[in-house]
PDB file of C-alpha atoms in Angstrom:
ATOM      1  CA  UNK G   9      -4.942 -29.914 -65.395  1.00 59.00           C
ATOM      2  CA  UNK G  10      -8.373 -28.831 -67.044  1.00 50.00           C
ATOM      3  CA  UNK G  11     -10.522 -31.239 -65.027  1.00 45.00           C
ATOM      4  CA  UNK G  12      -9.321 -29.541 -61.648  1.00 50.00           C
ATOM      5  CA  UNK G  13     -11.136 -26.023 -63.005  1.00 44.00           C
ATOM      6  CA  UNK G  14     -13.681 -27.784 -64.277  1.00 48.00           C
ATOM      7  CA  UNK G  15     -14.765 -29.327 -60.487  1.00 55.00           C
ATOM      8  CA  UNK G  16     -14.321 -26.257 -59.392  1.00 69.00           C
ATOM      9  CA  UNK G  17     -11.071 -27.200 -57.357  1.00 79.00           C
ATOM     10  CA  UNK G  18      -8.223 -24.361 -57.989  1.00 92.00           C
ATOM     11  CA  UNK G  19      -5.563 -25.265 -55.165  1.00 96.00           C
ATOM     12  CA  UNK G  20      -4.709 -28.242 -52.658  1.00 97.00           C
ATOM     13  CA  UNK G  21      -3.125 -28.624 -49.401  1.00 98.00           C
ATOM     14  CA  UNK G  22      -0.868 -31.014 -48.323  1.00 98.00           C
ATOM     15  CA  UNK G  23       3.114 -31.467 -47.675  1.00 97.00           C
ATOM     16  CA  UNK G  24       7.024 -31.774 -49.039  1.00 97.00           C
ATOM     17  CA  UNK G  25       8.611 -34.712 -48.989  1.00 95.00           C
ATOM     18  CA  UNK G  26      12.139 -35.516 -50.274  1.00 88.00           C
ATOM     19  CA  UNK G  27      11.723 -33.545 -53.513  1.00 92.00           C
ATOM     20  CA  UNK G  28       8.325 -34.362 -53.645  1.00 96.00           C
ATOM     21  CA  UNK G  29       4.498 -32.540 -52.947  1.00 97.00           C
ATOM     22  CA  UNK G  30       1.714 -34.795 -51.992  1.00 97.00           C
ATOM     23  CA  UNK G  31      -1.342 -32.825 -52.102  1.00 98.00           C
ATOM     24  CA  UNK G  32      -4.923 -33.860 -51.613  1.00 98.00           C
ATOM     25  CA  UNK G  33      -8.199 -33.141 -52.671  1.00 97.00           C
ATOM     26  CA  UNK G  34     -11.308 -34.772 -51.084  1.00 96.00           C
ATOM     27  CA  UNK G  35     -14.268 -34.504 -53.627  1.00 96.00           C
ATOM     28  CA  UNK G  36     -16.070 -37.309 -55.939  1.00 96.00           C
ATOM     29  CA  UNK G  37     -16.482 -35.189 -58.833  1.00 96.00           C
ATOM     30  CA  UNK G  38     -12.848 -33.744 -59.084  1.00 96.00           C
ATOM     31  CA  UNK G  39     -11.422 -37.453 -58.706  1.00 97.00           C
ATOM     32  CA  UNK G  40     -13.956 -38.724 -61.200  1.00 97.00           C
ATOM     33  CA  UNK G  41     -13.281 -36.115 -63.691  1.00 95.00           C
ATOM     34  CA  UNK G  42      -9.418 -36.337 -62.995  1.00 95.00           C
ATOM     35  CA  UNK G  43      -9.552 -39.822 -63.411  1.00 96.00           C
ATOM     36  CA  UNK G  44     -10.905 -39.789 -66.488  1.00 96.00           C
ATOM     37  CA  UNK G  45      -8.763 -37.354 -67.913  1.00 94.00           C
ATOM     38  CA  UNK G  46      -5.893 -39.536 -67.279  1.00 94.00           C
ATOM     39  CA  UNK G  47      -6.971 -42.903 -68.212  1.00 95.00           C
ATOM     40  CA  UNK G  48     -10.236 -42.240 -70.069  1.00 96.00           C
ATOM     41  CA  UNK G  49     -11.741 -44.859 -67.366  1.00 97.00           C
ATOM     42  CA  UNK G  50     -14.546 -44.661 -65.075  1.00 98.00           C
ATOM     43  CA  UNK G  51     -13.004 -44.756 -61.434  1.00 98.00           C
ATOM     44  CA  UNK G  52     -16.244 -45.989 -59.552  1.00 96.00           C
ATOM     45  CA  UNK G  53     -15.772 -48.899 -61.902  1.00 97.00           C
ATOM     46  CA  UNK G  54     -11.927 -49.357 -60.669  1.00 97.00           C
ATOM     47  CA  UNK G  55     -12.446 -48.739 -56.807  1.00 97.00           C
ATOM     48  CA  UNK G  56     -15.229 -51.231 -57.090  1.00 94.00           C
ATOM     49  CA  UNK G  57     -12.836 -54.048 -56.213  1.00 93.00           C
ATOM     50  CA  UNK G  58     -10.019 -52.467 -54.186  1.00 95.00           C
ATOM     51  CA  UNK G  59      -9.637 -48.901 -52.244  1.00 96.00           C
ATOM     52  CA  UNK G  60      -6.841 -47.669 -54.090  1.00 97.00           C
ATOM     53  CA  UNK G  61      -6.040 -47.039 -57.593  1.00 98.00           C
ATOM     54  CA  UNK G  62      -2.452 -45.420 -58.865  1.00 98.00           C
ATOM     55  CA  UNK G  63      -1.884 -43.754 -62.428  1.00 97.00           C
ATOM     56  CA  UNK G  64       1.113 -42.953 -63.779  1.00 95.00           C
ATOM     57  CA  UNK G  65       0.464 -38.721 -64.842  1.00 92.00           C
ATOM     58  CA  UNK G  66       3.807 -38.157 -65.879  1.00 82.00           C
ATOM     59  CA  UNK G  67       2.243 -36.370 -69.239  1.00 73.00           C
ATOM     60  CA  UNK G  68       0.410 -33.876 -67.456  1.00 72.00           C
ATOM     61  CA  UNK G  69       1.607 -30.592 -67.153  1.00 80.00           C
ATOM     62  CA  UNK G  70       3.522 -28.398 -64.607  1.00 90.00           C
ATOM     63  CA  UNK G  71       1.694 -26.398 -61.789  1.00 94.00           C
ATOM     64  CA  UNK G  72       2.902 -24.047 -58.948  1.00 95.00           C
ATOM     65  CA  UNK G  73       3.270 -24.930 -55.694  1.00 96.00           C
ATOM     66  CA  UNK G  74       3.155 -22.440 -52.571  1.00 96.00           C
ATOM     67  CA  UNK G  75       5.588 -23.085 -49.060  1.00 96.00           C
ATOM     68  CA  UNK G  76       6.931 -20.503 -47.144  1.00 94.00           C
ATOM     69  CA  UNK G  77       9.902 -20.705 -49.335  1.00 93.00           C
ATOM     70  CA  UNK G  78       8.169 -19.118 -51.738  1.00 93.00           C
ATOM     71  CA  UNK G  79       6.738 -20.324 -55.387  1.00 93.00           C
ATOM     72  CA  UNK G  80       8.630 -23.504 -57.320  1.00 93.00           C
ATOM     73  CA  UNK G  81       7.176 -25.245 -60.186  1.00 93.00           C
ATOM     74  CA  UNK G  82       6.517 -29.391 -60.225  1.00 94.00           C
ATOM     75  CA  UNK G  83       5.210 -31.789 -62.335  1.00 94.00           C
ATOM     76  CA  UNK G  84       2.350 -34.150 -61.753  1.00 95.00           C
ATOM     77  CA  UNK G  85       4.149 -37.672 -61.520  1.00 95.00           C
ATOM     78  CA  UNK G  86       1.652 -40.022 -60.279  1.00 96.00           C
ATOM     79  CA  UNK G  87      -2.086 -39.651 -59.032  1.00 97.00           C
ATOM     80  CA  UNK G  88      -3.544 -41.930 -56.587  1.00 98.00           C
ATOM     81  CA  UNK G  89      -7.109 -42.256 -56.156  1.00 98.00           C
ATOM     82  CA  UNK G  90      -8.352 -43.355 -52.732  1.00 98.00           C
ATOM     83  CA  UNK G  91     -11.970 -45.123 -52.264  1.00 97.00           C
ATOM     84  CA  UNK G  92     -14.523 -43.410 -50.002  1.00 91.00           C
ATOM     85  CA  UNK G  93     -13.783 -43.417 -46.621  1.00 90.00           C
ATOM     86  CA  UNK G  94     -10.406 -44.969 -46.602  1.00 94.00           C
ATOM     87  CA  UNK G  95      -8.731 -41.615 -45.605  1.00 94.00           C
ATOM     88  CA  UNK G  96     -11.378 -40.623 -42.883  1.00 89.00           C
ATOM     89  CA  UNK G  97     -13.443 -38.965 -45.982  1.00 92.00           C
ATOM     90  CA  UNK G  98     -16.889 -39.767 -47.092  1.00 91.00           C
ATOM     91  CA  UNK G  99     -15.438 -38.799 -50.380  1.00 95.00           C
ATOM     92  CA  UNK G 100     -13.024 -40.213 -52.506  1.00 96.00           C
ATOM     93  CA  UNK G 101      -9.695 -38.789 -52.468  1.00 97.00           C
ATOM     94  CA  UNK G 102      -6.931 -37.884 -54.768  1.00 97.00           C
ATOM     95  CA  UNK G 103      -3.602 -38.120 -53.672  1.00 97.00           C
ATOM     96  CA  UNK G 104      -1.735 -35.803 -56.341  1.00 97.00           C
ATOM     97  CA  UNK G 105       2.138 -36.613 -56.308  1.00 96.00           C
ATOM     98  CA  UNK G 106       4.203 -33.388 -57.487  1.00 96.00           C
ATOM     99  CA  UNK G 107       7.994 -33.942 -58.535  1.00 95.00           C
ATOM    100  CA  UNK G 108       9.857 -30.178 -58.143  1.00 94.00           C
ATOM    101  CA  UNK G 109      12.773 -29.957 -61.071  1.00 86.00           C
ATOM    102  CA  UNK G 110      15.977 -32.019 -60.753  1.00 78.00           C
ATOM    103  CA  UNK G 111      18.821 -29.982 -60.211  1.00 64.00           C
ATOM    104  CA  UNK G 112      16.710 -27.098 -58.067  1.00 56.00           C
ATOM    105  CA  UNK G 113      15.183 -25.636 -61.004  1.00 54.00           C
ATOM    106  CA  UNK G 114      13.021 -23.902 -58.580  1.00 56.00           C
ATOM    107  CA  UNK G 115      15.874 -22.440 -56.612  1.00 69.00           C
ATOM    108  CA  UNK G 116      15.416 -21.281 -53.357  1.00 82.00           C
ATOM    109  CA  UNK G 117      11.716 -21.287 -53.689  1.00 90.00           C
ATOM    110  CA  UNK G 118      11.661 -24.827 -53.526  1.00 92.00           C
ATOM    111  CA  UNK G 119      10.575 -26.378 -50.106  1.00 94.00           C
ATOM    112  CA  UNK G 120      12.223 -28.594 -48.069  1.00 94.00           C
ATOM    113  CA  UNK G 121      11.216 -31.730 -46.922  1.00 95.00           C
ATOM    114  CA  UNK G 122       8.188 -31.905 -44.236  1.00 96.00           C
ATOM    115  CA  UNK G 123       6.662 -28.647 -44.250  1.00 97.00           C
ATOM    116  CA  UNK G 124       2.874 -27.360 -45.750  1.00 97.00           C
ATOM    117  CA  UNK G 125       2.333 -27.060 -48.712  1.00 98.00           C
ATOM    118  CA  UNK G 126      -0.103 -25.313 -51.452  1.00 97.00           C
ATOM    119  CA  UNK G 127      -0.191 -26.472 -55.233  1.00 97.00           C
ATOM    120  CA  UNK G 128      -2.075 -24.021 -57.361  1.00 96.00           C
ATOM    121  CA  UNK G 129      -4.122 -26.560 -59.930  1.00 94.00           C
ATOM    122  CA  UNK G 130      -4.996 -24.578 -62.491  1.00 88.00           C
ATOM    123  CA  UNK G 131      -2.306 -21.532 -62.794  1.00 86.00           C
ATOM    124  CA  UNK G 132       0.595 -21.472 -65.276  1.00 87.00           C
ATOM    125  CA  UNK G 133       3.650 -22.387 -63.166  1.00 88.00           C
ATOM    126  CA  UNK G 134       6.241 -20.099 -62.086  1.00 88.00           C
ATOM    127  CA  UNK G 135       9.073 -19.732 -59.504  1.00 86.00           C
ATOM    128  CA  UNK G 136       9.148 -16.982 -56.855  1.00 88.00           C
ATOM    129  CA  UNK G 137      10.980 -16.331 -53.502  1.00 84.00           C
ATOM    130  CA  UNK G 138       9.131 -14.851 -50.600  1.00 82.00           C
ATOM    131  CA  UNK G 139       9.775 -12.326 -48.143  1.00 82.00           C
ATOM    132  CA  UNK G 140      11.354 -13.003 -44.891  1.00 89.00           C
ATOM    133  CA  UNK G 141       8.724 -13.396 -41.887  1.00 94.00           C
ATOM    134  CA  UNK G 142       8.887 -11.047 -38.564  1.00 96.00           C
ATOM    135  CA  UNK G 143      10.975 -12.089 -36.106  1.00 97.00           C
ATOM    136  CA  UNK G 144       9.619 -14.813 -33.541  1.00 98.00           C
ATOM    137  CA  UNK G 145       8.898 -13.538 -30.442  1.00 98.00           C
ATOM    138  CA  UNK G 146      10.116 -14.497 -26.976  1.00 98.00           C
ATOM    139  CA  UNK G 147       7.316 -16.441 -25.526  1.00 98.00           C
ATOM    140  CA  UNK G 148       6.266 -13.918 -23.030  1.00 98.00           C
ATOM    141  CA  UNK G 149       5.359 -11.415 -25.502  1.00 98.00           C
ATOM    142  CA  UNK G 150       3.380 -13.827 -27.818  1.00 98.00           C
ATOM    143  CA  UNK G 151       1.191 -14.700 -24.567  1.00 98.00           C
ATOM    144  CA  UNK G 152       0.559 -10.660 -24.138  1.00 98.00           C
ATOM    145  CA  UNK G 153       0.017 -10.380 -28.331  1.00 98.00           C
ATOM    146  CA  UNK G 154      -2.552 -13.018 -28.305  1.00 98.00           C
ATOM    147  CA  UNK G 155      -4.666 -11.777 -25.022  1.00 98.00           C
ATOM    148  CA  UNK G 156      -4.561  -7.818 -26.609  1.00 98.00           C
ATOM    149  CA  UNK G 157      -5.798  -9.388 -30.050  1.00 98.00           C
ATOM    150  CA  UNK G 158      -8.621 -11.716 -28.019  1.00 98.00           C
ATOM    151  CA  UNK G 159      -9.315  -8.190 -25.954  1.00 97.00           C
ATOM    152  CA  UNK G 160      -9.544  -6.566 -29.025  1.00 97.00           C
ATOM    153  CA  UNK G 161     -11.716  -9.611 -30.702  1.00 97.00           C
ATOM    154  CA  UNK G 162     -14.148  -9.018 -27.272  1.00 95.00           C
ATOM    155  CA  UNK G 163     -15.247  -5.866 -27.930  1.00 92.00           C
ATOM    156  CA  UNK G 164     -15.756  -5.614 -31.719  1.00 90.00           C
ATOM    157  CA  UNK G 165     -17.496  -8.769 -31.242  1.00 84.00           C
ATOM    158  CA  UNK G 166     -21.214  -8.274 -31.139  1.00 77.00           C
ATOM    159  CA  UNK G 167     -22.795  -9.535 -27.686  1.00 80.00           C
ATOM    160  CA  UNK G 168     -23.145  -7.655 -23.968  1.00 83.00           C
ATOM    161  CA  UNK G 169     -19.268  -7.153 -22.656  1.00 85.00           C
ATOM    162  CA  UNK G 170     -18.059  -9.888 -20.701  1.00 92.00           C
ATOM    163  CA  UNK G 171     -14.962 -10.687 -18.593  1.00 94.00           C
ATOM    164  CA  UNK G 172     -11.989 -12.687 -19.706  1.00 96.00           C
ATOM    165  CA  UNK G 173     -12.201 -16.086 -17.688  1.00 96.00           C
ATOM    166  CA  UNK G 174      -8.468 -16.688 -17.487  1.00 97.00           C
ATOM    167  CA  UNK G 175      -5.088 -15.478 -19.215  1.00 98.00           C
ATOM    168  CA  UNK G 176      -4.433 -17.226 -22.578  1.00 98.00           C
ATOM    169  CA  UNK G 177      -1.455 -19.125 -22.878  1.00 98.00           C
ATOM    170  CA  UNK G 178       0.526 -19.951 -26.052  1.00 98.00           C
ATOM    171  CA  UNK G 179      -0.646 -23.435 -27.244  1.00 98.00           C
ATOM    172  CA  UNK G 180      -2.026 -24.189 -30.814  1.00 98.00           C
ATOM    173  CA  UNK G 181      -3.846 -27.445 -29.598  1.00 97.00           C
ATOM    174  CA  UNK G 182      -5.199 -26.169 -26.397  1.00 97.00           C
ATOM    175  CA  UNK G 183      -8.899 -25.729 -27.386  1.00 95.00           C
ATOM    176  CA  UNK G 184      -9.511 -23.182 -25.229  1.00 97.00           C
ATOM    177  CA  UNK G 185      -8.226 -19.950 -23.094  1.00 98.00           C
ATOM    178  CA  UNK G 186      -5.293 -20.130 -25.429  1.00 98.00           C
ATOM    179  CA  UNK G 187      -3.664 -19.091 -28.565  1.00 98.00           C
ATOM    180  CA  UNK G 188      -1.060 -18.563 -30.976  1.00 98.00           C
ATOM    181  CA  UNK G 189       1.521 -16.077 -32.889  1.00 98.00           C
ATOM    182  CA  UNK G 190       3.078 -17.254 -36.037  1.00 98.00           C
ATOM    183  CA  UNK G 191       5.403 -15.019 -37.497  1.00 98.00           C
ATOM    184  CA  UNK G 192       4.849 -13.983 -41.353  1.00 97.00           C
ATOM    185  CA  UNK G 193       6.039 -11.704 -43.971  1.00 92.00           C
ATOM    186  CA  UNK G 194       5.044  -7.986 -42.194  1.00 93.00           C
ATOM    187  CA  UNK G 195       4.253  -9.511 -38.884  1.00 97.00           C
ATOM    188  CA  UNK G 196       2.499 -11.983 -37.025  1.00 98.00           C
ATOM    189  CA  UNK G 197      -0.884 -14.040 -37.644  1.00 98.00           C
ATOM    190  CA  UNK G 198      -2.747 -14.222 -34.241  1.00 98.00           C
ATOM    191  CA  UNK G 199      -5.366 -16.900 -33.743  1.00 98.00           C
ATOM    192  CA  UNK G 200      -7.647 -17.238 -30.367  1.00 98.00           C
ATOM    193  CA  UNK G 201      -9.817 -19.716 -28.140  1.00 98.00           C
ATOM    194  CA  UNK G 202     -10.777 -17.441 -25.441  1.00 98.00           C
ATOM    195  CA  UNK G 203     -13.454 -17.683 -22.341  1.00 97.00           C
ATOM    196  CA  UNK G 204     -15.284 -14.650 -21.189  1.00 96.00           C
ATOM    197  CA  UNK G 205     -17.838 -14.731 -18.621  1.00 94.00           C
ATOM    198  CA  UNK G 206     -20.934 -12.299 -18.944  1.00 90.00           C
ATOM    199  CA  UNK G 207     -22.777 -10.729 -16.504  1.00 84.00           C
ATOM    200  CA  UNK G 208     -25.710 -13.170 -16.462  1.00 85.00           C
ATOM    201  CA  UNK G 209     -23.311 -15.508 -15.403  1.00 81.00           C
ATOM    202  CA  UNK G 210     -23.374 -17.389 -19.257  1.00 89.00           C
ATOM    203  CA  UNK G 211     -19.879 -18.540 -20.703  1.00 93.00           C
ATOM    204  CA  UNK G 212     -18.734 -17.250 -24.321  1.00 94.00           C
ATOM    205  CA  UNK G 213     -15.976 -18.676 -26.452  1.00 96.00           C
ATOM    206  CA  UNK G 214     -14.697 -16.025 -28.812  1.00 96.00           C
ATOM    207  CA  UNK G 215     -12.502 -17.066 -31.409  1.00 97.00           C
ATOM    208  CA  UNK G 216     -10.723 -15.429 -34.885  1.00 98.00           C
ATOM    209  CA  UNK G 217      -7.561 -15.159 -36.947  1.00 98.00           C
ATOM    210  CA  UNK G 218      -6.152 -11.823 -37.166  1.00 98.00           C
ATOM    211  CA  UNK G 219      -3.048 -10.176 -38.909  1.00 98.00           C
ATOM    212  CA  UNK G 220      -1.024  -7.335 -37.046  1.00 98.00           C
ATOM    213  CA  UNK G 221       2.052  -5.902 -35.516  1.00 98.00           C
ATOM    214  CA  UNK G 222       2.934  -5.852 -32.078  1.00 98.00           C
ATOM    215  CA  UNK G 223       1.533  -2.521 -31.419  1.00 98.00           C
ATOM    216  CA  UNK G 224      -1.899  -3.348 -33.227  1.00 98.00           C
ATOM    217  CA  UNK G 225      -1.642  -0.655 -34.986  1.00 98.00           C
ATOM    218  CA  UNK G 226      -2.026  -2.674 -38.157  1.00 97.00           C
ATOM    219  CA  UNK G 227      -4.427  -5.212 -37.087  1.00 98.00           C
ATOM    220  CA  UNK G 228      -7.023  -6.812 -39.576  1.00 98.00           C
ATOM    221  CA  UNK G 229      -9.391  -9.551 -39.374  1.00 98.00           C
ATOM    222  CA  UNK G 230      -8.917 -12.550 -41.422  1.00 98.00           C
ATOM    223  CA  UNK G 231     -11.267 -14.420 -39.964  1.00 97.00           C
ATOM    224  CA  UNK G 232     -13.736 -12.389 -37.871  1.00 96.00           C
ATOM    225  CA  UNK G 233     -14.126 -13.315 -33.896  1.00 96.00           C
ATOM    226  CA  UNK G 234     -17.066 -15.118 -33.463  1.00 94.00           C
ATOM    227  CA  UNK G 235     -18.450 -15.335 -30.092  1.00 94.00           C
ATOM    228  CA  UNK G 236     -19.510 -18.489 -29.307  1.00 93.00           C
ATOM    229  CA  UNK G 237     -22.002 -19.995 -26.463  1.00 92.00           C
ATOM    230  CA  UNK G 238     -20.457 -22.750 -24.233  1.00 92.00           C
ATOM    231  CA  UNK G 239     -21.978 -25.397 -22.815  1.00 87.00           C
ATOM    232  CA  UNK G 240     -20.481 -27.770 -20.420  1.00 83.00           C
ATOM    233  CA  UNK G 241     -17.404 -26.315 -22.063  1.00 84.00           C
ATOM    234  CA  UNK G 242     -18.573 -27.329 -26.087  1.00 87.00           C
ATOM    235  CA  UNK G 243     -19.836 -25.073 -28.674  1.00 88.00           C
ATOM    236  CA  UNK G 244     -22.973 -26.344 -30.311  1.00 80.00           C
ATOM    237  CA  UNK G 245     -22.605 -24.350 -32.707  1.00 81.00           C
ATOM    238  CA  UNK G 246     -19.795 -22.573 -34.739  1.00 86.00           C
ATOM    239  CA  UNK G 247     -16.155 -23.660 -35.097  1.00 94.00           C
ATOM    240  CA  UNK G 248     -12.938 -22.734 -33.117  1.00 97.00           C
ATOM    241  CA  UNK G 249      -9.864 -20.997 -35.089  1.00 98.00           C
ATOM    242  CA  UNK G 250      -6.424 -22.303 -34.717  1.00 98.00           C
ATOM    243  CA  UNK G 251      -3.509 -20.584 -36.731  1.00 98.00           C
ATOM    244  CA  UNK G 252      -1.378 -23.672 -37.742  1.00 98.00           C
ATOM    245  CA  UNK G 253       1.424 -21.827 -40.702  1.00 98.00           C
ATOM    246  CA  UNK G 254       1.674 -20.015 -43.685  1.00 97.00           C
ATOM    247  CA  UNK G 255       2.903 -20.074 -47.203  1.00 97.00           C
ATOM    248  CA  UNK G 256       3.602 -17.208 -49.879  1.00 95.00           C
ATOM    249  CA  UNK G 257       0.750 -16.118 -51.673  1.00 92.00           C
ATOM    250  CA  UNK G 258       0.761 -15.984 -55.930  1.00 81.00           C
ATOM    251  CA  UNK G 259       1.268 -12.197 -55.964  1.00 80.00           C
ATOM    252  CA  UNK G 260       3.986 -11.889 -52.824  1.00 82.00           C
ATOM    253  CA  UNK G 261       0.941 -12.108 -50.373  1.00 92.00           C
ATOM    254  CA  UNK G 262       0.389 -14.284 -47.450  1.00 96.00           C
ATOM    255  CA  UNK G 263      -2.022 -17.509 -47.217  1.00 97.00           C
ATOM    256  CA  UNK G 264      -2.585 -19.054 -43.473  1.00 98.00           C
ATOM    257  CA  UNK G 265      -2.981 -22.405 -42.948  1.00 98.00           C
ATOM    258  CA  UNK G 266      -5.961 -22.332 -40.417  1.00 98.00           C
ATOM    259  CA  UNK G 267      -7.789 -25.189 -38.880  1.00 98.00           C
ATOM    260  CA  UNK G 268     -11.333 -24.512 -38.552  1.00 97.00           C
ATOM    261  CA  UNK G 269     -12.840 -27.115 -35.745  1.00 96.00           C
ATOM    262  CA  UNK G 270     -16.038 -28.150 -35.298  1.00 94.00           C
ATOM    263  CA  UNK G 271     -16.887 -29.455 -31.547  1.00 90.00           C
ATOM    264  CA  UNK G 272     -20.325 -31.296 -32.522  1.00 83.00           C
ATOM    265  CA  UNK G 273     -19.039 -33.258 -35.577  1.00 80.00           C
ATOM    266  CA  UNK G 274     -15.544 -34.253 -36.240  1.00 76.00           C
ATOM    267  CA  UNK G 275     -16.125 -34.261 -39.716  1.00 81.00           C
ATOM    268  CA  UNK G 276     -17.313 -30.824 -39.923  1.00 88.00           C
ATOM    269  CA  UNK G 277     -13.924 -29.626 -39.105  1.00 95.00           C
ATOM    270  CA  UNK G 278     -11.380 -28.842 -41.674  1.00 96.00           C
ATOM    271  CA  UNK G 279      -7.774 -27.925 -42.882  1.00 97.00           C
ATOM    272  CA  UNK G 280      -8.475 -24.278 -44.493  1.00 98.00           C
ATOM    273  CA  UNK G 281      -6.031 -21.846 -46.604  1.00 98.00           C
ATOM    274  CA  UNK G 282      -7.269 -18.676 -46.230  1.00 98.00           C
ATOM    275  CA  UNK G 283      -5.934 -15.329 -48.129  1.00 97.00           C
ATOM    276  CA  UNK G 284      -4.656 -13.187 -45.421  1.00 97.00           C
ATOM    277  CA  UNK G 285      -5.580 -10.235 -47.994  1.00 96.00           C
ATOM    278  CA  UNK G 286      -9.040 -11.151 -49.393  1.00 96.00           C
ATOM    279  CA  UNK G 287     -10.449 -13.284 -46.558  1.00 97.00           C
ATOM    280  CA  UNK G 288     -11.139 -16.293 -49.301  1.00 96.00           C
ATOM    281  CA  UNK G 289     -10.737 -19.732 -48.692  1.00 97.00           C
ATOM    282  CA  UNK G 290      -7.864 -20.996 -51.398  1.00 96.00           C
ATOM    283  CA  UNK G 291      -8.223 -24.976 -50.424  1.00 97.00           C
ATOM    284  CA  UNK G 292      -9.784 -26.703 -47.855  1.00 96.00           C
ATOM    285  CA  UNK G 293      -9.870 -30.403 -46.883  1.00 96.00           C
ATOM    286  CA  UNK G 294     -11.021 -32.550 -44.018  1.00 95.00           C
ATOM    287  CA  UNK G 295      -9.142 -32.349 -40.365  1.00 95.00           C
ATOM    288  CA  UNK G 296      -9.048 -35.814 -39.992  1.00 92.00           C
ATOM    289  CA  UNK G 297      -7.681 -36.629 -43.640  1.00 95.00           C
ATOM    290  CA  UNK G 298      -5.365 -39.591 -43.278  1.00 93.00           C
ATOM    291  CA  UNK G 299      -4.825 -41.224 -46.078  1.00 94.00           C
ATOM    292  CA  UNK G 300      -2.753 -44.893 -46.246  1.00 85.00           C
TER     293      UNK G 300
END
């Protein structure tokens, strides 16, 4: 898929479905240039007169694709091209249909249906299992992992010390004074929303990903906390971090699925793979995607 390097687009996000991976890149050029590859056609010219336009790609070639299962090659099938703003994008979209071999040729590595997945676009594709994740942990000791890691995140964090508003509790859509533990290959991924007071009275929101065990011991930032004013409880400025899954990495690492929220523009928030190792964003794609 030489028009995926080319835009500068190496991996996309997106999900299994019965045997299937529909991933999705939002970005004119790639869907231009991946258009073109497959048809030899301009596609401004064919979304003039509708929103979506399908292509049989069964004679492209295989890729990888990442789950927590591990790493199972597919085969582009079909690529559908979505107008601008038809999936919540100012962008066009490409909806990139991924058939995984009949018969399991991907073995265990191969997801099953409904969970996240990563397709690497421009890697030759191989099959790999994946290490089994930490145990999960009984609620009451994810709720005192996250507040030690958003303790922790408090005082690295560069700013006069503050006080923590309230507990955190264990919610991944609670936008603040909460947080959440997914378990992963060597331990746990830790993401915060937390409130801390100052002493002048002014409200922070410090947020981050981290990677540790239990103890800390082994804790590392993926993405650094960020401390964050608040006003009337919004950030105008900055995003908030929320931990959402992960998936294998193309060596045996680990690559979190992390949703990066923006409070002043729904549109600046995003869908984000990051490398738990590196700190590098692998794909990326808008929150609100939805595509018909």
């Amino acid at each position: 898929m030489g028009a995926c390097a080319s835009a500068g687009t190496h991996a996309a996000l997106g999900w299994s479905l019965g045997g299937e991976a529909h991933v999705f890149v939002a970005d004119d050029r790639f869907s231009r240039d991946l258009y073109h590859q497959l048809t030899g056609r301009d596609l401004k010219t064919a979304l003039l007169t509708r929103s979506l336009v399908a292509v049989d790609a069964s004679s492209a070639r295989s890729v990888t694709v990442l789950s927590a299962n591990g790493a199972a090659p597919a085969r582009l099938t079909l690529a559908r091209f979505h107008a601008g703003e038809s999936c919540g994008a100012a962008t066009a979209v490409s909806e990139l249909v991924f058939a995984f071999p009949a018969g399991g040729g991907g073995g265990r590595s191969t997801p099953p249906s409904h969970v996240p997945v990563v397709a690497l676009l421009d890697e030759q594709p191989f099959a790999g299992g994946a290490g089994s994740p930490a145990p999960a942990l009984p609620r009451a000791e994810a709720r005192d992992l996250v507040n030690r890691v958003a303790q922790r995140a408090e005082s690295t964090s560069r700013g006069p010390r503050a006080t923590l508003v309230r507990p955190l509790v264990v919610d991944a859509d609670q936008s603040a004074d909460a947080g959440e533990v997914v378990p992963i290959h060597g331990g746990y991924a830790v993401g915060f929303r937390a409130r801390y007071a100052t002493a002048a009275s002014d409200t922070v929101l410090v947020t981050g990903v981290a990677t540790t065990d239990v103890s800390l011991h082994e804790l590392r930032w993926v993405a650094r906390p960020r401390r964050l004013a608040l006003q009337r409880g919004m950030t105008s400025q900055g995003i908030r971090y929320s931990v959402r899954g992960w998936v294998t990495g193309s060596g045996g690492g680990t690559l979190l699925l992390v949703d990066q929220i923006a409070d002043v523009s729904a549109r600046g928030s995003r869908a984000t793979v990051l490398d738990a190792a590196t700190r590098s964003v692998v794909a990326s794609q808008p929150l609100a995607l939805r595509c018909p």
